[in-house]
PDB file of C-alpha atoms in Angstrom:
ATOM      1  CA  UNK A 220       3.455 -19.927   5.749  1.00  0.00           C
ATOM      2  CA  UNK A 221       6.719 -19.257   7.525  1.00  0.00           C
ATOM      3  CA  UNK A 222       9.776 -17.866   6.188  1.00  0.00           C
ATOM      4  CA  UNK A 223      12.136 -19.891   8.299  1.00  0.00           C
ATOM      5  CA  UNK A 224      12.494 -23.861   8.457  1.00  0.00           C
ATOM      6  CA  UNK A 225      14.751 -26.090  10.456  1.00  0.00           C
ATOM      7  CA  UNK A 226      17.029 -28.111   8.564  1.00  0.00           C
ATOM      8  CA  UNK A 227      18.219 -31.566  10.100  1.00  0.00           C
ATOM      9  CA  UNK A 228      22.061 -30.689   9.931  1.00  0.00           C
ATOM     10  CA  UNK A 229      22.342 -27.028   9.321  1.00  0.00           C
ATOM     11  CA  UNK A 230      19.465 -25.621  11.609  1.00  0.00           C
ATOM     12  CA  UNK A 231      17.543 -22.650  10.956  1.00  0.00           C
ATOM     13  CA  UNK A 232      17.052 -21.603   7.242  1.00  0.00           C
ATOM     14  CA  UNK A 233      15.762 -18.238   6.133  1.00  0.00           C
ATOM     15  CA  UNK A 234      14.177 -17.969   2.956  1.00  0.00           C
ATOM     16  CA  UNK A 235      14.580 -14.216   2.844  1.00  0.00           C
ATOM     17  CA  UNK A 236      18.418 -14.397   2.633  1.00  0.00           C
ATOM     18  CA  UNK A 237      20.157 -15.214  -0.694  1.00  0.00           C
ATOM     19  CA  UNK A 238      22.101 -18.138   0.803  1.00  0.00           C
ATOM     20  CA  UNK A 239      19.252 -18.896   3.194  1.00  0.00           C
ATOM     21  CA  UNK A 240      21.863 -18.171   6.054  1.00  0.00           C
ATOM     22  CA  UNK A 241      24.045 -21.125   5.692  1.00  0.00           C
ATOM     23  CA  UNK A 242      25.671 -20.740   2.275  1.00  0.00           C
ATOM     24  CA  UNK A 243      23.051 -22.946   0.611  1.00  0.00           C
ATOM     25  CA  UNK A 244      21.451 -22.338  -2.635  1.00  0.00           C
ATOM     26  CA  UNK A 245      17.523 -22.390  -2.941  1.00  0.00           C
ATOM     27  CA  UNK A 246      17.659 -25.084  -5.643  1.00  0.00           C
ATOM     28  CA  UNK A 247      19.282 -27.303  -3.243  1.00  0.00           C
ATOM     29  CA  UNK A 248      16.149 -27.569  -1.301  1.00  0.00           C
ATOM     30  CA  UNK A 249      13.511 -26.627  -3.601  1.00  0.00           C
ATOM     31  CA  UNK A 250      11.960 -29.464  -5.979  1.00  0.00           C
ATOM     32  CA  UNK A 251      14.578 -31.737  -5.180  1.00  0.00           C
ATOM     33  CA  UNK A 252      14.460 -35.544  -4.873  1.00  0.00           C
ATOM     34  CA  UNK A 253      14.684 -37.036  -2.369  1.00  0.00           C
ATOM     35  CA  UNK A 254      13.070 -34.387  -0.415  1.00  0.00           C
ATOM     36  CA  UNK A 255      15.071 -32.493   2.284  1.00  0.00           C
ATOM     37  CA  UNK A 256      13.356 -33.061   5.593  1.00  0.00           C
ATOM     38  CA  UNK A 257      12.631 -29.629   6.806  1.00  0.00           C
ATOM     39  CA  UNK A 258      10.236 -28.800   9.914  1.00  0.00           C
ATOM     40  CA  UNK A 259       8.369 -25.892  11.143  1.00  0.00           C
ATOM     41  CA  UNK A 260      10.114 -24.023  13.989  1.00  0.00           C
ATOM     42  CA  UNK A 261       6.806 -23.553  15.883  1.00  0.00           C
ATOM     43  CA  UNK A 262       4.920 -26.779  15.453  1.00  0.00           C
ATOM     44  CA  UNK A 263       7.726 -29.301  14.207  1.00  0.00           C
ATOM     45  CA  UNK A 264       5.586 -30.205  11.144  1.00  0.00           C
ATOM     46  CA  UNK A 265       6.883 -30.917   7.880  1.00  0.00           C
ATOM     47  CA  UNK A 266       7.517 -27.912   5.570  1.00  0.00           C
ATOM     48  CA  UNK A 267       8.443 -27.783   1.810  1.00  0.00           C
ATOM     49  CA  UNK A 268       9.758 -24.869  -0.055  1.00  0.00           C
ATOM     50  CA  UNK A 269       7.518 -22.878  -2.432  1.00  0.00           C
ATOM     51  CA  UNK A 270       7.765 -19.588  -4.469  1.00  0.00           C
ATOM     52  CA  UNK A 271       4.721 -17.230  -4.923  1.00  0.00           C
ATOM     53  CA  UNK A 272       3.603 -15.781  -8.298  1.00  0.00           C
ATOM     54  CA  UNK A 273       5.387 -12.715  -7.291  1.00  0.00           C
ATOM     55  CA  UNK A 274       8.770 -14.459  -6.634  1.00  0.00           C
ATOM     56  CA  UNK A 275       8.421 -14.468  -2.711  1.00  0.00           C
ATOM     57  CA  UNK A 276      10.196 -17.676  -1.379  1.00  0.00           C
ATOM     58  CA  UNK A 277       8.708 -19.194   1.568  1.00  0.00           C
ATOM     59  CA  UNK A 278       7.919 -22.623   3.301  1.00  0.00           C
ATOM     60  CA  UNK A 279       4.577 -24.247   3.423  1.00  0.00           C
ATOM     61  CA  UNK A 280       3.219 -26.860   5.815  1.00  0.00           C
ATOM     62  CA  UNK A 281       2.617 -30.340   4.497  1.00  0.00           C
ATOM     63  CA  UNK A 282      -0.835 -31.805   4.476  1.00  0.00           C
ATOM     64  CA  UNK A 283      -2.818 -32.521   7.686  1.00  0.00           C
ATOM     65  CA  UNK A 284      -0.974 -29.703   9.319  1.00  0.00           C
ATOM     66  CA  UNK A 285      -1.801 -28.771  12.826  1.00  0.00           C
ATOM     67  CA  UNK A 286      -4.300 -25.812  13.046  1.00  0.00           C
ATOM     68  CA  UNK A 287      -2.757 -24.496  16.329  1.00  0.00           C
ATOM     69  CA  UNK A 288       0.595 -23.467  14.433  1.00  0.00           C
ATOM     70  CA  UNK A 289       1.215 -19.704  15.133  1.00  0.00           C
ATOM     71  CA  UNK A 290       3.003 -19.292  11.802  1.00  0.00           C
ATOM     72  CA  UNK A 291       0.547 -21.273   9.701  1.00  0.00           C
ATOM     73  CA  UNK A 292      -2.332 -18.813  10.893  1.00  0.00           C
ATOM     74  CA  UNK A 293      -0.534 -15.861   9.913  1.00  0.00           C
ATOM     75  CA  UNK A 294      -2.240 -13.758   7.016  1.00  0.00           C
ATOM     76  CA  UNK A 295      -0.459 -12.848   3.527  1.00  0.00           C
ATOM     77  CA  UNK A 296      -0.513  -9.154   4.603  1.00  0.00           C
ATOM     78  CA  UNK A 297       1.341 -10.188   7.773  1.00  0.00           C
ATOM     79  CA  UNK A 298       3.951 -12.008   6.003  1.00  0.00           C
ATOM     80  CA  UNK A 299       4.543  -9.144   3.544  1.00  0.00           C
ATOM     81  CA  UNK A 300       4.963  -6.694   6.400  1.00  0.00           C
ATOM     82  CA  UNK A 301       7.470  -8.815   8.053  1.00  0.00           C
ATOM     83  CA  UNK A 302       9.337  -8.896   4.661  1.00  0.00           C
ATOM     84  CA  UNK A 303       9.181  -5.061   4.341  1.00  0.00           C
ATOM     85  CA  UNK A 304      10.587  -4.687   8.036  1.00  0.00           C
ATOM     86  CA  UNK A 305      13.259  -7.101   7.331  1.00  0.00           C
ATOM     87  CA  UNK A 306      14.339  -5.359   4.285  1.00  0.00           C
ATOM     88  CA  UNK A 307      14.349  -1.943   6.035  1.00  0.00           C
ATOM     89  CA  UNK A 308      16.467  -3.351   8.766  1.00  0.00           C
ATOM     90  CA  UNK A 309      19.073  -4.808   6.360  1.00  0.00           C
ATOM     91  CA  UNK A 310      19.094  -1.438   4.431  1.00  0.00           C
ATOM     92  CA  UNK A 311      19.942   0.123   7.638  1.00  0.00           C
ATOM     93  CA  UNK A 312      23.054  -2.019   7.985  1.00  0.00           C
ATOM     94  CA  UNK A 313      21.627  -4.170  10.647  1.00  0.00           C
ATOM     95  CA  UNK A 314      21.236  -8.171  10.823  1.00  0.00           C
ATOM     96  CA  UNK A 315      17.474  -9.294  10.449  1.00  0.00           C
ATOM     97  CA  UNK A 316      16.253 -12.619  11.504  1.00  0.00           C
ATOM     98  CA  UNK A 317      12.694 -13.748  11.088  1.00  0.00           C
ATOM     99  CA  UNK A 318      10.577 -15.528  13.340  1.00  0.00           C
ATOM    100  CA  UNK A 319      12.922 -15.631  16.312  1.00  0.00           C
ATOM    101  CA  UNK A 320      11.816 -17.372  19.589  1.00  0.00           C
ATOM    102  CA  UNK A 321      13.021 -16.845  23.011  1.00  0.00           C
ATOM    103  CA  UNK A 322      15.045 -19.603  24.592  1.00  0.00           C
ATOM    104  CA  UNK A 323      12.394 -19.984  27.407  1.00  0.00           C
ATOM    105  CA  UNK A 324       9.354 -19.401  24.975  1.00  0.00           C
ATOM    106  CA  UNK A 325       8.564 -16.024  26.380  1.00  0.00           C
ATOM    107  CA  UNK A 326       8.266 -14.270  23.229  1.00  0.00           C
ATOM    108  CA  UNK A 327       8.829 -14.864  19.405  1.00  0.00           C
ATOM    109  CA  UNK A 328       9.908 -11.943  17.321  1.00  0.00           C
ATOM    110  CA  UNK A 329       8.489 -11.397  13.829  1.00  0.00           C
ATOM    111  CA  UNK A 330      11.753  -9.981  12.888  1.00  0.00           C
ATOM    112  CA  UNK A 331      14.776  -9.308  15.270  1.00  0.00           C
ATOM    113  CA  UNK A 332      17.125  -6.593  14.499  1.00  0.00           C
ATOM    114  CA  UNK A 333      20.714  -6.990  15.595  1.00  0.00           C
ATOM    115  CA  UNK A 334      23.410  -4.393  15.344  1.00  0.00           C
ATOM    116  CA  UNK A 335      26.738  -5.090  13.457  1.00  0.00           C
ATOM    117  CA  UNK A 336      28.452  -5.682  16.535  1.00  0.00           C
ATOM    118  CA  UNK A 337      25.784  -7.701  18.209  1.00  0.00           C
ATOM    119  CA  UNK A 338      25.663  -5.358  21.123  1.00  0.00           C
ATOM    120  CA  UNK A 339      21.944  -4.193  20.426  1.00  0.00           C
ATOM    121  CA  UNK A 340      18.741  -5.881  19.559  1.00  0.00           C
ATOM    122  CA  UNK A 341      15.330  -4.652  18.668  1.00  0.00           C
ATOM    123  CA  UNK A 342      12.124  -6.691  17.828  1.00  0.00           C
ATOM    124  CA  UNK A 343       9.903  -5.638  15.200  1.00  0.00           C
ATOM    125  CA  UNK A 344       6.228  -6.940  15.610  1.00  0.00           C
ATOM    126  CA  UNK A 345       3.745  -7.126  12.953  1.00  0.00           C
ATOM    127  CA  UNK A 346       0.460  -6.877  14.931  1.00  0.00           C
ATOM    128  CA  UNK A 347      -2.809  -7.464  12.705  1.00  0.00           C
ATOM    129  CA  UNK A 348      -5.012  -9.427  15.026  1.00  0.00           C
ATOM    130  CA  UNK A 349      -6.863  -7.798  17.984  1.00  0.00           C
ATOM    131  CA  UNK A 350      -5.152  -7.802  21.180  1.00  0.00           C
ATOM    132  CA  UNK A 351      -5.889  -6.006  24.561  1.00  0.00           C
ATOM    133  CA  UNK A 352      -3.866  -3.166  25.926  1.00  0.00           C
ATOM    134  CA  UNK A 353      -2.745  -5.246  28.830  1.00  0.00           C
ATOM    135  CA  UNK A 354      -1.589  -8.229  26.773  1.00  0.00           C
ATOM    136  CA  UNK A 355       0.470  -5.978  24.429  1.00  0.00           C
ATOM    137  CA  UNK A 356       1.984  -4.194  27.357  1.00  0.00           C
ATOM    138  CA  UNK A 357       2.809  -7.463  28.829  1.00  0.00           C
ATOM    139  CA  UNK A 358       4.448  -8.705  25.745  1.00  0.00           C
ATOM    140  CA  UNK A 359       6.536  -5.287  25.631  1.00  0.00           C
ATOM    141  CA  UNK A 360       7.785  -5.994  29.100  1.00  0.00           C
ATOM    142  CA  UNK A 361       8.922  -9.496  28.301  1.00  0.00           C
ATOM    143  CA  UNK A 362      11.290  -7.851  25.671  1.00  0.00           C
ATOM    144  CA  UNK A 363      12.462  -5.169  28.230  1.00  0.00           C
ATOM    145  CA  UNK A 364      13.195  -7.613  30.782  1.00  0.00           C
ATOM    146  CA  UNK A 365      15.862  -8.976  28.380  1.00  0.00           C
ATOM    147  CA  UNK A 366      17.033  -5.504  27.389  1.00  0.00           C
ATOM    148  CA  UNK A 367      15.369  -5.694  23.804  1.00  0.00           C
ATOM    149  CA  UNK A 368      13.821  -2.607  22.429  1.00  0.00           C
ATOM    150  CA  UNK A 369      10.597  -3.200  20.545  1.00  0.00           C
ATOM    151  CA  UNK A 370       8.320  -1.569  18.056  1.00  0.00           C
ATOM    152  CA  UNK A 371       4.776  -2.760  17.393  1.00  0.00           C
ATOM    153  CA  UNK A 372       3.656  -2.195  13.576  1.00  0.00           C
ATOM    154  CA  UNK A 373      -0.207  -2.233  12.543  1.00  0.00           C
ATOM    155  CA  UNK A 374      -1.091  -2.012   8.926  1.00  0.00           C
ATOM    156  CA  UNK A 375      -4.825  -1.569   9.588  1.00  0.00           C
ATOM    157  CA  UNK A 376      -6.832   1.385   8.198  1.00  0.00           C
ATOM    158  CA  UNK A 377      -7.703   2.664  11.685  1.00  0.00           C
ATOM    159  CA  UNK A 378      -5.155   3.212  14.625  1.00  0.00           C
ATOM    160  CA  UNK A 379      -5.691   0.303  17.297  1.00  0.00           C
ATOM    161  CA  UNK A 380      -6.466   1.032  20.929  1.00  0.00           C
ATOM    162  CA  UNK A 381      -2.835   0.303  21.874  1.00  0.00           C
ATOM    163  CA  UNK A 382      -1.254   2.763  19.237  1.00  0.00           C
ATOM    164  CA  UNK A 383       0.140   5.028  22.105  1.00  0.00           C
ATOM    165  CA  UNK A 384       0.159   2.417  25.142  1.00  0.00           C
ATOM    166  CA  UNK A 385       3.324   0.822  23.728  1.00  0.00           C
ATOM    167  CA  UNK A 386       6.091   2.043  21.285  1.00  0.00           C
ATOM    168  CA  UNK A 387       4.097   1.535  18.033  1.00  0.00           C
ATOM    169  CA  UNK A 388       3.139   2.781  14.561  1.00  0.00           C
ATOM    170  CA  UNK A 389       0.558   2.212  12.094  1.00  0.00           C
ATOM    171  CA  UNK A 390       1.611   1.825   8.409  1.00  0.00           C
ATOM    172  CA  UNK A 391       0.046   2.270   4.961  1.00  0.00           C
ATOM    173  CA  UNK A 392       0.704  -0.371   2.503  1.00  0.00           C
ATOM    174  CA  UNK A 393       1.456   1.040  -1.063  1.00  0.00           C
ATOM    175  CA  UNK A 394      -1.067   0.943  -3.856  1.00  0.00           C
ATOM    176  CA  UNK A 395       1.557   0.308  -6.379  1.00  0.00           C
ATOM    177  CA  UNK A 396       4.258  -2.358  -5.892  1.00  0.00           C
ATOM    178  CA  UNK A 397       6.889   0.215  -6.655  1.00  0.00           C
ATOM    179  CA  UNK A 398       5.753   2.808  -4.120  1.00  0.00           C
ATOM    180  CA  UNK A 399       7.095   2.417  -0.419  1.00  0.00           C
ATOM    181  CA  UNK A 400       5.305   1.507   2.691  1.00  0.00           C
ATOM    182  CA  UNK A 401       4.615   4.739   4.918  1.00  0.00           C
ATOM    183  CA  UNK A 402       4.337   5.116   8.531  1.00  0.00           C
ATOM    184  CA  UNK A 403       0.975   7.031   8.821  1.00  0.00           C
ATOM    185  CA  UNK A 404       0.547   7.141  12.715  1.00  0.00           C
ATOM    186  CA  UNK A 405       2.566   7.195  15.759  1.00  0.00           C
ATOM    187  CA  UNK A 406       5.269   9.345  14.563  1.00  0.00           C
ATOM    188  CA  UNK A 407       5.014  13.169  15.530  1.00  0.00           C
ATOM    189  CA  UNK A 408       7.005  16.243  16.041  1.00  0.00           C
ATOM    190  CA  UNK A 409       6.367  18.982  18.657  1.00  0.00           C
ATOM    191  CA  UNK A 410       5.981  22.543  17.375  1.00  0.00           C
ATOM    192  CA  UNK A 411       7.204  24.925  20.016  1.00  0.00           C
ATOM    193  CA  UNK A 412       5.478  27.889  18.581  1.00  0.00           C
ATOM    194  CA  UNK A 413       2.131  26.604  18.457  1.00  0.00           C
ATOM    195  CA  UNK A 414       2.741  24.233  21.854  1.00  0.00           C
ATOM    196  CA  UNK A 415       1.330  21.202  20.274  1.00  0.00           C
ATOM    197  CA  UNK A 416       2.279  17.860  18.741  1.00  0.00           C
ATOM    198  CA  UNK A 417       1.702  17.273  15.108  1.00  0.00           C
ATOM    199  CA  UNK A 418       1.513  13.992  13.017  1.00  0.00           C
ATOM    200  CA  UNK A 419       4.318  13.075  10.882  1.00  0.00           C
ATOM    201  CA  UNK A 420       4.426  10.778   7.864  1.00  0.00           C
ATOM    202  CA  UNK A 421       7.535   9.104   6.768  1.00  0.00           C
ATOM    203  CA  UNK A 422       8.732   5.986   4.846  1.00  0.00           C
ATOM    204  CA  UNK A 423       8.912   2.715   6.726  1.00  0.00           C
ATOM    205  CA  UNK A 424      12.671   2.456   5.601  1.00  0.00           C
ATOM    206  CA  UNK A 425      13.691   5.555   6.973  1.00  0.00           C
ATOM    207  CA  UNK A 426      11.671   5.123  10.252  1.00  0.00           C
ATOM    208  CA  UNK A 427      13.219   1.789  10.825  1.00  0.00           C
ATOM    209  CA  UNK A 428      16.657   3.271  10.228  1.00  0.00           C
ATOM    210  CA  UNK A 429      15.999   6.143  12.485  1.00  0.00           C
ATOM    211  CA  UNK A 430      14.492   4.080  15.278  1.00  0.00           C
ATOM    212  CA  UNK A 431      17.304   1.468  15.110  1.00  0.00           C
ATOM    213  CA  UNK A 432      20.031   4.054  15.504  1.00  0.00           C
ATOM    214  CA  UNK A 433      18.106   6.068  18.247  1.00  0.00           C
ATOM    215  CA  UNK A 434      17.356   9.313  16.337  1.00  0.00           C
ATOM    216  CA  UNK A 435      13.819   8.471  17.066  1.00  0.00           C
ATOM    217  CA  UNK A 436      12.637   7.266  20.323  1.00  0.00           C
ATOM    218  CA  UNK A 437       9.296   6.387  22.151  1.00  0.00           C
ATOM    219  CA  UNK A 438       8.448   9.497  24.197  1.00  0.00           C
ATOM    220  CA  UNK A 439       5.760  10.190  26.916  1.00  0.00           C
ATOM    221  CA  UNK A 440       3.284  13.134  26.162  1.00  0.00           C
ATOM    222  CA  UNK A 441       2.684  15.309  29.059  1.00  0.00           C
ATOM    223  CA  UNK A 442      -0.962  15.550  30.146  1.00  0.00           C
ATOM    224  CA  UNK A 443      -1.495  19.035  28.523  1.00  0.00           C
ATOM    225  CA  UNK A 444      -0.325  18.099  25.036  1.00  0.00           C
ATOM    226  CA  UNK A 445      -2.225  14.767  24.443  1.00  0.00           C
ATOM    227  CA  UNK A 446      -4.793  16.216  22.167  1.00  0.00           C
ATOM    228  CA  UNK A 447      -3.682  16.587  18.628  1.00  0.00           C
ATOM    229  CA  UNK A 448      -5.598  17.583  15.516  1.00  0.00           C
ATOM    230  CA  UNK A 449      -5.545  16.043  12.108  1.00  0.00           C
ATOM    231  CA  UNK A 450      -7.443  16.251   8.661  1.00  0.00           C
ATOM    232  CA  UNK A 451      -9.089  13.028   7.699  1.00  0.00           C
ATOM    233  CA  UNK A 452     -11.216  12.736   4.570  1.00  0.00           C
ATOM    234  CA  UNK A 453     -11.320  16.642   4.248  1.00  0.00           C
ATOM    235  CA  UNK A 454     -12.597  16.913   8.004  1.00  0.00           C
ATOM    236  CA  UNK A 455     -10.470  17.986  10.997  1.00  0.00           C
ATOM    237  CA  UNK A 456     -10.433  15.241  13.814  1.00  0.00           C
ATOM    238  CA  UNK A 457      -9.117  15.245  17.160  1.00  0.00           C
ATOM    239  CA  UNK A 458      -7.088  12.347  18.634  1.00  0.00           C
ATOM    240  CA  UNK A 459      -5.504  11.575  21.868  1.00  0.00           C
ATOM    241  CA  UNK A 460      -2.104  10.236  22.226  1.00  0.00           C
ATOM    242  CA  UNK A 461      -0.048   9.419  25.341  1.00  0.00           C
ATOM    243  CA  UNK A 462       3.119   8.311  23.433  1.00  0.00           C
ATOM    244  CA  UNK A 463       4.816   9.043  20.135  1.00  0.00           C
ATOM    245  CA  UNK A 464       8.029   8.078  18.258  1.00  0.00           C
ATOM    246  CA  UNK A 465       9.748  11.252  18.001  1.00  0.00           C
ATOM    247  CA  UNK A 466      13.089  12.943  18.071  1.00  0.00           C
ATOM    248  CA  UNK A 467      15.005  13.928  21.178  1.00  0.00           C
ATOM    249  CA  UNK A 468      14.720  17.634  20.024  1.00  0.00           C
ATOM    250  CA  UNK A 469      10.922  17.325  20.027  1.00  0.00           C
ATOM    251  CA  UNK A 470      11.091  15.850  23.616  1.00  0.00           C
ATOM    252  CA  UNK A 471      13.303  18.714  24.637  1.00  0.00           C
ATOM    253  CA  UNK A 472      10.882  21.272  22.867  1.00  0.00           C
ATOM    254  CA  UNK A 473       7.899  19.979  24.847  1.00  0.00           C
ATOM    255  CA  UNK A 474       9.716  20.099  28.181  1.00  0.00           C
ATOM    256  CA  UNK A 475      10.784  23.605  27.406  1.00  0.00           C
ATOM    257  CA  UNK A 476       7.407  24.699  26.495  1.00  0.00           C
ATOM    258  CA  UNK A 477       5.953  23.211  29.612  1.00  0.00           C
ATOM    259  CA  UNK A 478       8.457  25.038  31.714  1.00  0.00           C
ATOM    260  CA  UNK A 479       7.629  28.317  29.917  1.00  0.00           C
ATOM    261  CA  UNK A 480       3.933  27.762  30.359  1.00  0.00           C
ATOM    262  CA  UNK A 481       4.391  26.979  34.251  1.00  0.00           C
ATOM    263  CA  UNK A 482       6.426  30.121  34.357  1.00  0.00           C
ATOM    264  CA  UNK A 483       3.572  32.195  32.803  1.00  0.00           C
ATOM    265  CA  UNK A 484       0.991  30.341  35.138  1.00  0.00           C
ATOM    266  CA  UNK A 485       3.103  31.242  38.046  1.00  0.00           C
ATOM    267  CA  UNK A 486       3.317  34.942  37.068  1.00  0.00           C
ATOM    268  CA  UNK A 487      -0.114  35.165  36.294  1.00  0.00           C
ATOM    269  CA  UNK A 488      -1.019  33.545  39.721  1.00  0.00           C
ATOM    270  CA  UNK A 489       1.275  36.262  41.176  1.00  0.00           C
ATOM    271  CA  UNK A 490      -0.246  39.253  39.509  1.00  0.00           C
ATOM    272  CA  UNK A 491      -3.662  38.110  40.351  1.00  0.00           C
ATOM    273  CA  UNK A 492      -2.596  37.691  44.090  1.00  0.00           C
ATOM    274  CA  UNK A 493      -1.296  41.213  44.168  1.00  0.00           C
ATOM    275  CA  UNK A 494      -4.063  42.475  42.550  1.00  0.00           C
ATOM    276  CA  UNK A 495      -6.436  40.916  45.044  1.00  0.00           C
ATOM    277  CA  UNK A 496      -4.202  42.232  47.850  1.00  0.00           C
ATOM    278  CA  UNK A 497      -4.573  45.693  46.420  1.00  0.00           C
ATOM    279  CA  UNK A 498      -8.320  45.348  46.001  1.00  0.00           C
ATOM    280  CA  UNK A 499      -8.567  44.099  49.723  1.00  0.00           C
ATOM    281  CA  UNK A 500      -6.473  47.015  50.976  1.00  0.00           C
ATOM    282  CA  UNK A 501      -8.576  49.484  48.933  1.00  0.00           C
ATOM    283  CA  UNK A 502     -11.744  47.967  50.533  1.00  0.00           C
ATOM    284  CA  UNK A 503     -10.427  48.201  54.039  1.00  0.00           C
ATOM    285  CA  UNK A 504      -9.415  51.992  53.520  1.00  0.00           C
ATOM    286  CA  UNK A 505     -12.983  52.735  52.160  1.00  0.00           C
ATOM    287  CA  UNK A 506     -14.394  51.120  55.385  1.00  0.00           C
ATOM    288  CA  UNK A 507     -12.199  52.924  57.681  1.00  0.00           C
ATOM    289  CA  UNK A 508     -13.243  56.273  55.872  1.00  0.00           C
TER     290      UNK A 508
END
């Protein structure tokens, strides 16, 4: 169920855009005779336009479609998350293109965000299926090699193993249609007074805007601060995080707290050394007497 299709003359069509990206009305391709020969960007199989019962426009593979097509095998939840991310990107004033492949086939972004001037790009990946930490890190590196930032988005009930291995968040789908999607994990702030990270929740739309504009960045968690606590189902649980999406202020607060802690440890070590010297001197005097 892709949102994009290849037109024989116009090229790539995007069903999530009002004009399909080419000044073309939906009625010009939907239920028309003769049929417009559209094909899948991934497997080149024939596609035809459809509209879901919720009014979502998309393209459907023709019969006897190849089972190996990646776009065909994506779930409905995967597609809905891609729509939410694209909507949030456009609300932030950026251009969003769905199902964008690399020229050499090294990657295919679920949603590619591009700044208005075209100087910045950021891939948004809806990752529902299981994947190893090494594989997702490798895919992240492929984007980095081309200067593209990336955020992996997981809608599962539990945090995946790779939640802090790459720039990633876990989101919570709304129970009611009018409610927003929420970032439930992967976003945090550092509290200097307590010297620890704390989970933060925010709407997906705001998170996307802040990440695009650089107000939130992926940051490494120092070893001492990797344990974090959270109440889940009325019970306080402990988690371990090596990386967060956070503000630059929180990064500075973590570094400031670590410098303060090291100074305190150095001062304590110095006091203990002086105390030991005094005790040894006293012991020598007792022996001399």
